[in-house]
PDB file of C-alpha atoms in Angstrom:
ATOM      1  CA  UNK D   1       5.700 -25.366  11.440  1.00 80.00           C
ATOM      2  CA  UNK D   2       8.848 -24.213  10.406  1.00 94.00           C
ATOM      3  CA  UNK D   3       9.726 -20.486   9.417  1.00 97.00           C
ATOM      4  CA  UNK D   4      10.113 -20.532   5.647  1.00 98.00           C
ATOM      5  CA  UNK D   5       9.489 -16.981   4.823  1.00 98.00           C
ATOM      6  CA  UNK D   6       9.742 -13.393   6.503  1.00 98.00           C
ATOM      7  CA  UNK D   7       7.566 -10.383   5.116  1.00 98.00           C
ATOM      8  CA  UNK D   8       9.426  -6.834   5.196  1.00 98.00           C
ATOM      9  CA  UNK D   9       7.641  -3.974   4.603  1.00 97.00           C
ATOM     10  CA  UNK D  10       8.922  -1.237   2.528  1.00 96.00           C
ATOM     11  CA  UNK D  11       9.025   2.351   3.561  1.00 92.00           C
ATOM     12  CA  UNK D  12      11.310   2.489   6.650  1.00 93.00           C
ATOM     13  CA  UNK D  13      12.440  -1.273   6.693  1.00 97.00           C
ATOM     14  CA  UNK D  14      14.616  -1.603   3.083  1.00 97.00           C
ATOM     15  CA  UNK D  15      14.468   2.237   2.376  1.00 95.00           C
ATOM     16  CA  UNK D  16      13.428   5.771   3.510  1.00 90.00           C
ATOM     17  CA  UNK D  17      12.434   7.730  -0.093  1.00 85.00           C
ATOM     18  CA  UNK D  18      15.217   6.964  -2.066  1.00 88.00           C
ATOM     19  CA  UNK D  19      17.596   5.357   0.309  1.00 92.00           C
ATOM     20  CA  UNK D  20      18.257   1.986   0.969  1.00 96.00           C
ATOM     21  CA  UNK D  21      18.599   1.578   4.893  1.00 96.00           C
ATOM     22  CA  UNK D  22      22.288   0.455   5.494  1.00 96.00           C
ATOM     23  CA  UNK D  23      21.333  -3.195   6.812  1.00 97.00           C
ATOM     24  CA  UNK D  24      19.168  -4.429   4.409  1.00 98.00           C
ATOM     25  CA  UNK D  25      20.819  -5.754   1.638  1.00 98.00           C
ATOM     26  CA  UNK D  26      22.932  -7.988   3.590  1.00 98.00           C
ATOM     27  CA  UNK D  27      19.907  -8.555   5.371  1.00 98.00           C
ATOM     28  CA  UNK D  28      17.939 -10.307   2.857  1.00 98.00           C
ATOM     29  CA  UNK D  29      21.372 -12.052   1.523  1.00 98.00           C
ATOM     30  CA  UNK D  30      21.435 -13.766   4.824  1.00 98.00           C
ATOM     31  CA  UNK D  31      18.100 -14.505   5.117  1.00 98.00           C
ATOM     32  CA  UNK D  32      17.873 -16.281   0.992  1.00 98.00           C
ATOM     33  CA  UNK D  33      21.347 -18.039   2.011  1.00 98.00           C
ATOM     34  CA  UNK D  34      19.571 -19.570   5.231  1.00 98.00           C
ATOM     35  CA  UNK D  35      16.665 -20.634   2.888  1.00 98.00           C
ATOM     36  CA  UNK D  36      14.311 -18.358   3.649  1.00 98.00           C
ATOM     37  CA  UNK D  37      12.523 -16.084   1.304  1.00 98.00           C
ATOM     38  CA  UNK D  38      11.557 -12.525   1.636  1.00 98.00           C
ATOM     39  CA  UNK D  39       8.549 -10.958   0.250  1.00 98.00           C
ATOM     40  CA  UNK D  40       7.835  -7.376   0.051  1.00 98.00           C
ATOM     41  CA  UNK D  41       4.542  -6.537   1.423  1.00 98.00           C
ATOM     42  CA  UNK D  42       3.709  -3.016   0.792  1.00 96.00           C
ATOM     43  CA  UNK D  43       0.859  -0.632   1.100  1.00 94.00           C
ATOM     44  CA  UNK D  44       1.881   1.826  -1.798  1.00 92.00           C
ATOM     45  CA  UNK D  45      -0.612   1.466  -4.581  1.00 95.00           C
ATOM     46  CA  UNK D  46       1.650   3.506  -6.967  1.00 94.00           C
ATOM     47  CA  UNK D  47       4.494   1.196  -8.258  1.00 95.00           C
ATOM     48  CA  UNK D  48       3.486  -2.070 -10.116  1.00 97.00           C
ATOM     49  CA  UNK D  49       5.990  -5.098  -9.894  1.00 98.00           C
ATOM     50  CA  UNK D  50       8.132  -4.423 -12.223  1.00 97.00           C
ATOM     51  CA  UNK D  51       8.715  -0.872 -10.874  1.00 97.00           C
ATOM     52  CA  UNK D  52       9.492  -2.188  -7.712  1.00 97.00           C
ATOM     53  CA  UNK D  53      11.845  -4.876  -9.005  1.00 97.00           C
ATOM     54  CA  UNK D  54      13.747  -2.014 -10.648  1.00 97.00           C
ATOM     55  CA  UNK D  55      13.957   0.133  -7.342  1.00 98.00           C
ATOM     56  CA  UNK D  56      15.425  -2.765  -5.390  1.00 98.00           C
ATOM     57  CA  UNK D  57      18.224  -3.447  -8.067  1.00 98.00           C
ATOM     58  CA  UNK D  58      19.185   0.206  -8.032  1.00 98.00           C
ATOM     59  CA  UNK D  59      19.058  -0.437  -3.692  1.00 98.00           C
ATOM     60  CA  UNK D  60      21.333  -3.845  -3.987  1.00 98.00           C
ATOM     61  CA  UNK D  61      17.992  -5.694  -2.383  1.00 98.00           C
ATOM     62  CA  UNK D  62      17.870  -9.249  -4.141  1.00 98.00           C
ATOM     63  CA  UNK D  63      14.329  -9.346  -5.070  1.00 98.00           C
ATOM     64  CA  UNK D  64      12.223  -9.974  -7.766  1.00 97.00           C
ATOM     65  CA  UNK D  65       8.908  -9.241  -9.186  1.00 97.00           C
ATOM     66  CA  UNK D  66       7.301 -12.745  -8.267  1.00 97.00           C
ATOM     67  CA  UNK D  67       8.174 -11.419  -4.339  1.00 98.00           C
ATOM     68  CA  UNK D  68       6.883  -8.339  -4.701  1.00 98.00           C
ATOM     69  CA  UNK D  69       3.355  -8.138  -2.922  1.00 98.00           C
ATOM     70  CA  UNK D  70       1.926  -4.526  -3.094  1.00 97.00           C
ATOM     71  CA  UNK D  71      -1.743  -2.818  -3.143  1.00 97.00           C
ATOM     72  CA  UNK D  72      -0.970  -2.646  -7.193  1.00 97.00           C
ATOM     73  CA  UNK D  73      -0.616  -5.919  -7.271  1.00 97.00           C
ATOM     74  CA  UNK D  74      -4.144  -6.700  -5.612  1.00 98.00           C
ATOM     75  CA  UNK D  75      -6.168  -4.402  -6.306  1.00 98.00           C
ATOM     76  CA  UNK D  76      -7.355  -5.363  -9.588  1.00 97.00           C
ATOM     77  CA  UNK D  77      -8.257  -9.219  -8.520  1.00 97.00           C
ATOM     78  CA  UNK D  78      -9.617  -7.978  -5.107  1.00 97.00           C
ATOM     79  CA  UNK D  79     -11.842  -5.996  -6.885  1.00 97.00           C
ATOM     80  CA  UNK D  80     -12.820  -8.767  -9.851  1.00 97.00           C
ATOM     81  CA  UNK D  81     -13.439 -11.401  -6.941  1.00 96.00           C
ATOM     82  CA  UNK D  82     -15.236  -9.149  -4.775  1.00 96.00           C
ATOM     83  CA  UNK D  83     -17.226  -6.231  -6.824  1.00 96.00           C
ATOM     84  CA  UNK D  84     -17.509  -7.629 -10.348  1.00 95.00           C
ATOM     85  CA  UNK D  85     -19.172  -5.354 -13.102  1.00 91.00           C
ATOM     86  CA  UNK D  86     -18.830  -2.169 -10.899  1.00 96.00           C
ATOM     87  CA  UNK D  87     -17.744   1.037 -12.496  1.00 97.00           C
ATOM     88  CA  UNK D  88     -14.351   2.032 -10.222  1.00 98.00           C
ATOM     89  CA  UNK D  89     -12.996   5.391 -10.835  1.00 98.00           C
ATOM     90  CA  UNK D  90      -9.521   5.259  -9.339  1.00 98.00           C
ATOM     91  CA  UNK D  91      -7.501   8.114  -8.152  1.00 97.00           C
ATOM     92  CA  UNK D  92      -4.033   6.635  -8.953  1.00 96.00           C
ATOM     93  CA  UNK D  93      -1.243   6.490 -10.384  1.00 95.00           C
ATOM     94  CA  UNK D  94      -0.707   5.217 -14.583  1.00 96.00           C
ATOM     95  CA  UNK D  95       0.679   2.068 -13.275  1.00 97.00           C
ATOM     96  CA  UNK D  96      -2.486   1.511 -10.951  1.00 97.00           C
ATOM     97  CA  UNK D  97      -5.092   1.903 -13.701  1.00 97.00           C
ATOM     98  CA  UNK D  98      -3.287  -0.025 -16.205  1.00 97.00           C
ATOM     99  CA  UNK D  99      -2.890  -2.910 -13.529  1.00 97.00           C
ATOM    100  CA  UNK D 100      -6.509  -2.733 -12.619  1.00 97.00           C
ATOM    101  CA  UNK D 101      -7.477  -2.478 -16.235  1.00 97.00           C
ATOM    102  CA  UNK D 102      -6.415  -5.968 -16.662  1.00 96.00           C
ATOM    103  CA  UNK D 103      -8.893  -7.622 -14.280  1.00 96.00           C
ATOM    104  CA  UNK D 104     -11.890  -4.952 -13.810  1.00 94.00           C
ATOM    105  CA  UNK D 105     -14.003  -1.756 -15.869  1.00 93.00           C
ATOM    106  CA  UNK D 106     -11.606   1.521 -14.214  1.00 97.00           C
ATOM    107  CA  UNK D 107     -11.485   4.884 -15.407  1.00 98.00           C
ATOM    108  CA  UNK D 108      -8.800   7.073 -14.161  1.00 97.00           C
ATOM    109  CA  UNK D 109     -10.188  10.241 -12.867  1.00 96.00           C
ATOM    110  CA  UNK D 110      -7.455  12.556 -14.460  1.00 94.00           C
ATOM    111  CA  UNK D 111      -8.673  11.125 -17.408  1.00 95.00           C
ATOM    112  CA  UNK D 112     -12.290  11.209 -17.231  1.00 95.00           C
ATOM    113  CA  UNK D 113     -11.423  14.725 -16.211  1.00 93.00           C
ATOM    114  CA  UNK D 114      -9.242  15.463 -19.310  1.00 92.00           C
ATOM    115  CA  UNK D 115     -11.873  14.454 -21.791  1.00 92.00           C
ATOM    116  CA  UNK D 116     -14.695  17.293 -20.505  1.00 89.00           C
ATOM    117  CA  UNK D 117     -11.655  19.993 -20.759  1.00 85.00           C
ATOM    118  CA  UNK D 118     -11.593  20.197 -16.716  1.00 82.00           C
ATOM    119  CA  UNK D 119      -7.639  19.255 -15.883  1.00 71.00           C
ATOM    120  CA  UNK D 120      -4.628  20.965 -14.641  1.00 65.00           C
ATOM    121  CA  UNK D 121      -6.271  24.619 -13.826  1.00 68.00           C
ATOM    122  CA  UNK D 122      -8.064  26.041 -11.557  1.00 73.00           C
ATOM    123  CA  UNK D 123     -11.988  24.827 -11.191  1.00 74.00           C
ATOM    124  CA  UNK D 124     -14.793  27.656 -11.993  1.00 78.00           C
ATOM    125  CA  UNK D 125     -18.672  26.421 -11.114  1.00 78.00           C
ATOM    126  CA  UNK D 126     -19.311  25.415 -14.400  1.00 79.00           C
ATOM    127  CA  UNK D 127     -16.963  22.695 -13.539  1.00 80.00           C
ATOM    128  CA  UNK D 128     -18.127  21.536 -10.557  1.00 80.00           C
ATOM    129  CA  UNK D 129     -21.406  21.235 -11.834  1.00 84.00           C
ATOM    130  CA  UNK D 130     -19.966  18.739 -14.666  1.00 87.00           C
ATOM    131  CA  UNK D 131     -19.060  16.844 -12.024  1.00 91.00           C
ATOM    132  CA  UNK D 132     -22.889  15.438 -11.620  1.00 88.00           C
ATOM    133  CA  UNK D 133     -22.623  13.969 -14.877  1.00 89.00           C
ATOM    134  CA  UNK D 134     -20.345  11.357 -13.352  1.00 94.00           C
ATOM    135  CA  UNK D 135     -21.662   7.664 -13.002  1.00 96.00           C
ATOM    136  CA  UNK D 136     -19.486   5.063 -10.467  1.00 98.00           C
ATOM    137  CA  UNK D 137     -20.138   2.825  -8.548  1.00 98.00           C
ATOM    138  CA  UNK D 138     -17.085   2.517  -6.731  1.00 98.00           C
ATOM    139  CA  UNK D 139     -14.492   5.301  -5.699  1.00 98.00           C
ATOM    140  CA  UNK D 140     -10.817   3.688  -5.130  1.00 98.00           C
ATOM    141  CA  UNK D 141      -8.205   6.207  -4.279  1.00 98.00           C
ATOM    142  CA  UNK D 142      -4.582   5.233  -4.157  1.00 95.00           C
ATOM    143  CA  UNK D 143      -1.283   7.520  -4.312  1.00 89.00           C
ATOM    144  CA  UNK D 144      -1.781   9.844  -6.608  1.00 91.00           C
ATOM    145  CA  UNK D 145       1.139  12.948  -6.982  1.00 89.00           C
ATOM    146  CA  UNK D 146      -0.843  14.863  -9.148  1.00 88.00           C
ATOM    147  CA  UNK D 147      -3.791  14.996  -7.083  1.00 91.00           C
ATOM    148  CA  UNK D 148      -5.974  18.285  -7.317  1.00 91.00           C
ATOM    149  CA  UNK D 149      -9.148  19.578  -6.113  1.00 90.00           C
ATOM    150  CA  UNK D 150     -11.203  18.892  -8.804  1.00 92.00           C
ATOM    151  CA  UNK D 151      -9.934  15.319  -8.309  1.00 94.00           C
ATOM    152  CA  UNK D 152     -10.976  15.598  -5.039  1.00 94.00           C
ATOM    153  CA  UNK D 153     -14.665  17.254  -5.595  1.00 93.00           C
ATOM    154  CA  UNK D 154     -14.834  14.339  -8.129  1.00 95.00           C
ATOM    155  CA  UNK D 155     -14.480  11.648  -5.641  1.00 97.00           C
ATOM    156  CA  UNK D 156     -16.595  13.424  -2.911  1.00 96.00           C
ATOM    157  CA  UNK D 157     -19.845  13.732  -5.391  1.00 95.00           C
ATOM    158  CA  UNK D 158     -19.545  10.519  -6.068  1.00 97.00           C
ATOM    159  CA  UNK D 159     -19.571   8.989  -2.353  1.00 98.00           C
ATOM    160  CA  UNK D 160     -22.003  11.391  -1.408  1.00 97.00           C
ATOM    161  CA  UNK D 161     -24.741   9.703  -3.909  1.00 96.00           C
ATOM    162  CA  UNK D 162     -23.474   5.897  -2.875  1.00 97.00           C
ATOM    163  CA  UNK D 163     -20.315   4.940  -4.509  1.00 98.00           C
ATOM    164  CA  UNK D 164     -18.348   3.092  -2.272  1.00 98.00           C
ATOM    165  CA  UNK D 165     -15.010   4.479  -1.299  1.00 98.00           C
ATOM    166  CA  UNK D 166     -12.484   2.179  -1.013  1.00 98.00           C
ATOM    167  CA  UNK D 167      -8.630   3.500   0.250  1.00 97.00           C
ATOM    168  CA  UNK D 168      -5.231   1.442  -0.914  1.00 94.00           C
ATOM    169  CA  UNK D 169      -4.347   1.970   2.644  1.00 92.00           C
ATOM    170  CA  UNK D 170      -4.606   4.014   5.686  1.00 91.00           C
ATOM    171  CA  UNK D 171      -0.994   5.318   5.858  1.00 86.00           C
ATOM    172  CA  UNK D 172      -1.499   9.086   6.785  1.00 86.00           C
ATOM    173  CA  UNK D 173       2.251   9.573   5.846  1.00 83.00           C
ATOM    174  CA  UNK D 174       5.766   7.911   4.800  1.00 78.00           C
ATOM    175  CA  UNK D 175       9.244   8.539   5.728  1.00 73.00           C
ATOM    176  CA  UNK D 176      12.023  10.407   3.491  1.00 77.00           C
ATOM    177  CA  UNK D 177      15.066  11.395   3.218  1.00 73.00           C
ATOM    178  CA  UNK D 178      16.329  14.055   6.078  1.00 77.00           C
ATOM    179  CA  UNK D 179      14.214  12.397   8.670  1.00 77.00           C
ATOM    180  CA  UNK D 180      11.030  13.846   7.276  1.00 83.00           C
ATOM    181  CA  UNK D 181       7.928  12.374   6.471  1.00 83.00           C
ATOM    182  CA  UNK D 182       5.084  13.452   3.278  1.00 87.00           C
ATOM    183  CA  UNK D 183       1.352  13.231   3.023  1.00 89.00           C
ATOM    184  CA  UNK D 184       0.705   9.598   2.288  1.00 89.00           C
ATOM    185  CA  UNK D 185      -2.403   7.834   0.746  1.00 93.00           C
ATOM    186  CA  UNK D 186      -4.552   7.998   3.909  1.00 93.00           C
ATOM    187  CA  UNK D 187      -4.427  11.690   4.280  1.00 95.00           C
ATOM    188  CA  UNK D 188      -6.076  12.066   1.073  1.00 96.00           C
ATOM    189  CA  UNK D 189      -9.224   8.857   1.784  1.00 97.00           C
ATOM    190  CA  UNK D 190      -9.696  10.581   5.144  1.00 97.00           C
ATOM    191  CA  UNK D 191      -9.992  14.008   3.475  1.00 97.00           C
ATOM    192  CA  UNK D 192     -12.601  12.518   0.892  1.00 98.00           C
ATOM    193  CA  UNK D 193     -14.440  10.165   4.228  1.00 98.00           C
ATOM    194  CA  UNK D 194     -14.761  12.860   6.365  1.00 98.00           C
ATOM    195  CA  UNK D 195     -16.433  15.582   3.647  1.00 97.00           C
ATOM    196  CA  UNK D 196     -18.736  12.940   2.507  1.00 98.00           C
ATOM    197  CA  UNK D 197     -19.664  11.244   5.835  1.00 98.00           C
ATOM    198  CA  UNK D 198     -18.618   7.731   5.293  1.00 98.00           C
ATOM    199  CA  UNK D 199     -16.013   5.235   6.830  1.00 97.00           C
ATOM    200  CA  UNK D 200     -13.791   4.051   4.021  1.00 98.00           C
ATOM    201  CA  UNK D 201     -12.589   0.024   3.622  1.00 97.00           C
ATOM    202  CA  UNK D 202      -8.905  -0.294   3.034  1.00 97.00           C
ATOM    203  CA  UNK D 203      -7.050  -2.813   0.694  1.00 98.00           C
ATOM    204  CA  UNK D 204      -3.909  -2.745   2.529  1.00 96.00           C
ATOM    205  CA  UNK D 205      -2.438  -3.594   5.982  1.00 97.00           C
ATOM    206  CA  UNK D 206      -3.477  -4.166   8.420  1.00 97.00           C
ATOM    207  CA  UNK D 207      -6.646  -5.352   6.573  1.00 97.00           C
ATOM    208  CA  UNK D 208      -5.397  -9.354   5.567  1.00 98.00           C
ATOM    209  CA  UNK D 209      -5.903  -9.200   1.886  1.00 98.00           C
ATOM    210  CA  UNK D 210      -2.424  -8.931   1.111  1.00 98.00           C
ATOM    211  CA  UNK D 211      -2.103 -11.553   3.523  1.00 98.00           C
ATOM    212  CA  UNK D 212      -4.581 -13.752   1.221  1.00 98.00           C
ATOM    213  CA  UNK D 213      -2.833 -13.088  -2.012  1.00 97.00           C
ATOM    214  CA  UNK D 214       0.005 -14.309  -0.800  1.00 98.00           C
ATOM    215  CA  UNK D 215      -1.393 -17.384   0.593  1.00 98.00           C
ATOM    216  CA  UNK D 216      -3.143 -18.016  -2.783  1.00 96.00           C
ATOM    217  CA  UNK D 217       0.157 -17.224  -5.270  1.00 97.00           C
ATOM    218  CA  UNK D 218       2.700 -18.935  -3.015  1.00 97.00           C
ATOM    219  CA  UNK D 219       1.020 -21.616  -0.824  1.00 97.00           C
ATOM    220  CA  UNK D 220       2.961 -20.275   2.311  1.00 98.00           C
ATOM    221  CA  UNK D 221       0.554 -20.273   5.594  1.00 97.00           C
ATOM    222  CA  UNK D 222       0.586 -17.186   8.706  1.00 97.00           C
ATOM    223  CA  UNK D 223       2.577 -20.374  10.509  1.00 97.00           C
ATOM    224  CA  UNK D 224       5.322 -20.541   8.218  1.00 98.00           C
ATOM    225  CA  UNK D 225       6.115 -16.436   8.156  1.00 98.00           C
ATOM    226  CA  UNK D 226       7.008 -13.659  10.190  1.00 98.00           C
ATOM    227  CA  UNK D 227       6.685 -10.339   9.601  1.00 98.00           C
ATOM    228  CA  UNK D 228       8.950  -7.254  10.067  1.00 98.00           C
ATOM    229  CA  UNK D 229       7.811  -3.726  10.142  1.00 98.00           C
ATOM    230  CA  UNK D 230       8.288  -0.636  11.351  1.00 95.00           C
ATOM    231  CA  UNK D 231       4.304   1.021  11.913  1.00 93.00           C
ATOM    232  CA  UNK D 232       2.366  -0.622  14.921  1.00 96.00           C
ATOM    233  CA  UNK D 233      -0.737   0.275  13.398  1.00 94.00           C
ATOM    234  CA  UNK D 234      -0.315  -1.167   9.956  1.00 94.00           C
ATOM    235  CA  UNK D 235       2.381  -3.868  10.171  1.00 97.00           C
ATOM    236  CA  UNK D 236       2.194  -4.815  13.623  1.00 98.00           C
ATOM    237  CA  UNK D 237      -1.791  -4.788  13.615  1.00 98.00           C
ATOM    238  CA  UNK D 238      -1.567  -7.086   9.906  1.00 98.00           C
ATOM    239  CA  UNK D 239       0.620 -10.062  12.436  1.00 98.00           C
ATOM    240  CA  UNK D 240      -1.180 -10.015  15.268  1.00 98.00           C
ATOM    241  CA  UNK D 241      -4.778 -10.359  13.117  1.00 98.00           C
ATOM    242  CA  UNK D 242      -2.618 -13.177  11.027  1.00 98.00           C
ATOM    243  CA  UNK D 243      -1.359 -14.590  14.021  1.00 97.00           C
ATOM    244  CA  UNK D 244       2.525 -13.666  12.958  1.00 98.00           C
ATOM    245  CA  UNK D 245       5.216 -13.049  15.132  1.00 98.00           C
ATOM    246  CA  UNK D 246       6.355  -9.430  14.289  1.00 98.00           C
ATOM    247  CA  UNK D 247       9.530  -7.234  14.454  1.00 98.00           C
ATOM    248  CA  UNK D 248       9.306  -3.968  14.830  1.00 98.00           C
ATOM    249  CA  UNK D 249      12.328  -2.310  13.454  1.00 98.00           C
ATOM    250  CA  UNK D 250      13.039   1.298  14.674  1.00 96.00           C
ATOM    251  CA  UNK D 251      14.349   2.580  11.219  1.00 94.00           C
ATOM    252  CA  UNK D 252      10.792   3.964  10.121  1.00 89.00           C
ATOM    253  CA  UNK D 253       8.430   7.088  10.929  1.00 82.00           C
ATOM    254  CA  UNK D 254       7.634   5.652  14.257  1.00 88.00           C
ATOM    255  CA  UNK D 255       8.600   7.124  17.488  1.00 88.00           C
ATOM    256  CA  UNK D 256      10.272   5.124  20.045  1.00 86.00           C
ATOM    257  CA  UNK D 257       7.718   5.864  23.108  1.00 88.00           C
ATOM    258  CA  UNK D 258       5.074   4.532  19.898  1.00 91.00           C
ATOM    259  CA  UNK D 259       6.120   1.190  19.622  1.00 95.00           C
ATOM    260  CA  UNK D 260       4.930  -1.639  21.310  1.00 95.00           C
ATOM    261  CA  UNK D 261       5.858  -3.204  24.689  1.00 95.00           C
ATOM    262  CA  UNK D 262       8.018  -6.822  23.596  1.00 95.00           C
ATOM    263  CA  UNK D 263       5.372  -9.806  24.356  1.00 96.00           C
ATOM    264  CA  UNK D 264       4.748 -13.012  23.129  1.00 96.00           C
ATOM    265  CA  UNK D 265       3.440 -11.975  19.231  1.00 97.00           C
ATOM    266  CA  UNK D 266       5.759  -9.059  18.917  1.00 98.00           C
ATOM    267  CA  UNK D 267      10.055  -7.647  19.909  1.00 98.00           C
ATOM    268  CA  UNK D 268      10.929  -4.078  19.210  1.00 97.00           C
ATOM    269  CA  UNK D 269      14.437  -4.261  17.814  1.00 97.00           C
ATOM    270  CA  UNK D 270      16.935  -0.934  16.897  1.00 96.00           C
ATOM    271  CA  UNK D 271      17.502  -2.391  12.919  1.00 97.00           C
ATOM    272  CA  UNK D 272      17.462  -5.314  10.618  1.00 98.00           C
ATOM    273  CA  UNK D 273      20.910  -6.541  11.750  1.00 98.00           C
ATOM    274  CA  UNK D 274      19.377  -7.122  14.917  1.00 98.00           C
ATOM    275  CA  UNK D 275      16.192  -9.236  13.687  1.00 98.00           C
ATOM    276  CA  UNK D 276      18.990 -11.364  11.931  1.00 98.00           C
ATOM    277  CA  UNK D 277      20.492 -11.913  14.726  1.00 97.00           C
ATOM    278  CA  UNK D 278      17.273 -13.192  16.771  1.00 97.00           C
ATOM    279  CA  UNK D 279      16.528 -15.354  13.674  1.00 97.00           C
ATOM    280  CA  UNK D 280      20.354 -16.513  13.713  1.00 97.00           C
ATOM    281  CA  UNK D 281      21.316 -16.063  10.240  1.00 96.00           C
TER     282      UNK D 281
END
């Protein structure tokens, strides 16, 4: 089947923090004037579509909130499809509850938190021990920047006595600006997974759910897209389970001696200019 769309991730593809990388405005010009769309398929949990939308006018990227495809987008329907009438505590940002909110029963932990007096100070015992008084059955953790210890005790009392834990996505870290990287989601599910003895499911790549939303919203199948990424174990992982071709783009987190060896499902390029150039547009 013909190619009629191309999936770029975020972080390290169109920017690093709050950078657009150099090529890919013009990139995704090229690639709408050839008649191909691009969707943004992104693991952060934090930003909802309109929030996106917003950063990639400020970056000069040409895209909208209808192709905009991130863990805040799906975790609200993922969880109404597949865990109906469970009580999910999220770890989150403001933008993540209120997008769950909209499909399932969520209580923000900051919140739940706030209301018992036990927020933004140090926890004493007596705390802790309100912390039994908690009843979910479902622990989802995404981004969260004000993340604290007693948000963290929360979560691991909870999976300790059976809530499931469920991660936005695995990504121990993301790049910024100065060639550094920061703590990303999956350093704070494997921190909670690891006290309380459980493996955690993710939500985002290289798990296909994202992979189904899109499907279901826009009709497009794995034969008609490519994807472009910069993480083998999240973005190149997500094609080769879809059955995508991928590019790996070397403008990310990802050392060079990391990335894969060029074969049939996958072709390790330097930047986006470069992947336009293979797809000639």
């Amino acid at each position: 089947m013909p190619l009629k769309a191309i999936l770029l991730d975020a972080d390290g593809v169109l920017w690093r923090g709050r950078e657009v990388i150099a090529e890919a405005p013009a990139f995704i010009r090229r690639a709408q004037a050839a008649g191909l769309r691009c969707l943004l398929v992104s693991n952060n949990a934090g930003p909802n579509r309109e929030a996106y939308s917003e950063k990639c006018r400020r970056l000069d990227l040409a895209l909208a909130p209808p192709d905009i495809y991130s863990v805040n987008h799906l975790a609200g329907p993922f969880m109404a499809e597949h865990y109906p009438d469970r009580r999910v505590l999220v770890i989150g940002s403001n933008m993540l509850v209120a997008e769950m909110a909209a499909h399932t029963n969520v209580t923000d932990a900051g919140a739940w938190l706030a209301e018992r007096g036990v927020d933004q100070r140090a926890a004493t015992p007596d705390d802790l021990r309100l912390l039994e008084q908690a009843e979910f059955d479902v622990v989802l953790i995404g981004i969260d920047v004000t993340v604290s210890y007693i948000k963290l005790c929360l979560a691991c009392v909870l999976v300790q006595r059976g809530a499931l834990l469920i991660g936005a996505n695995p990504d121990y870290s993301f790049p910024f600006a100065g060639g550094v990287v920061l703590p990303g989601n999956g350093s704070i599910v494997s921190l909670v997974a690891a006290v309380s003895g459980v493996e955690p499911l993710y939500l985002g790549k290289p798990t296909l759910h994202l992979l189904t939303q899109i499907q279901q919203e826009t009709g497009l199948s794995p034969a008609e897209l490519i994807m472009v990424g910069d993480r083998p174990e999240t973005d190149y992982v997500f094609a080769q389970r879809a059955g995508m071709f991928c590019y790996m783009v070397k403008t990310g987190v990802t050392p060079a001696g990391e990335m894969p060896q060029d074969s049939a499902d996958v072709k390790v390029l330097l930047t986006l200019n470069e992947v336009a150039g293979e797809l000639g547009i």
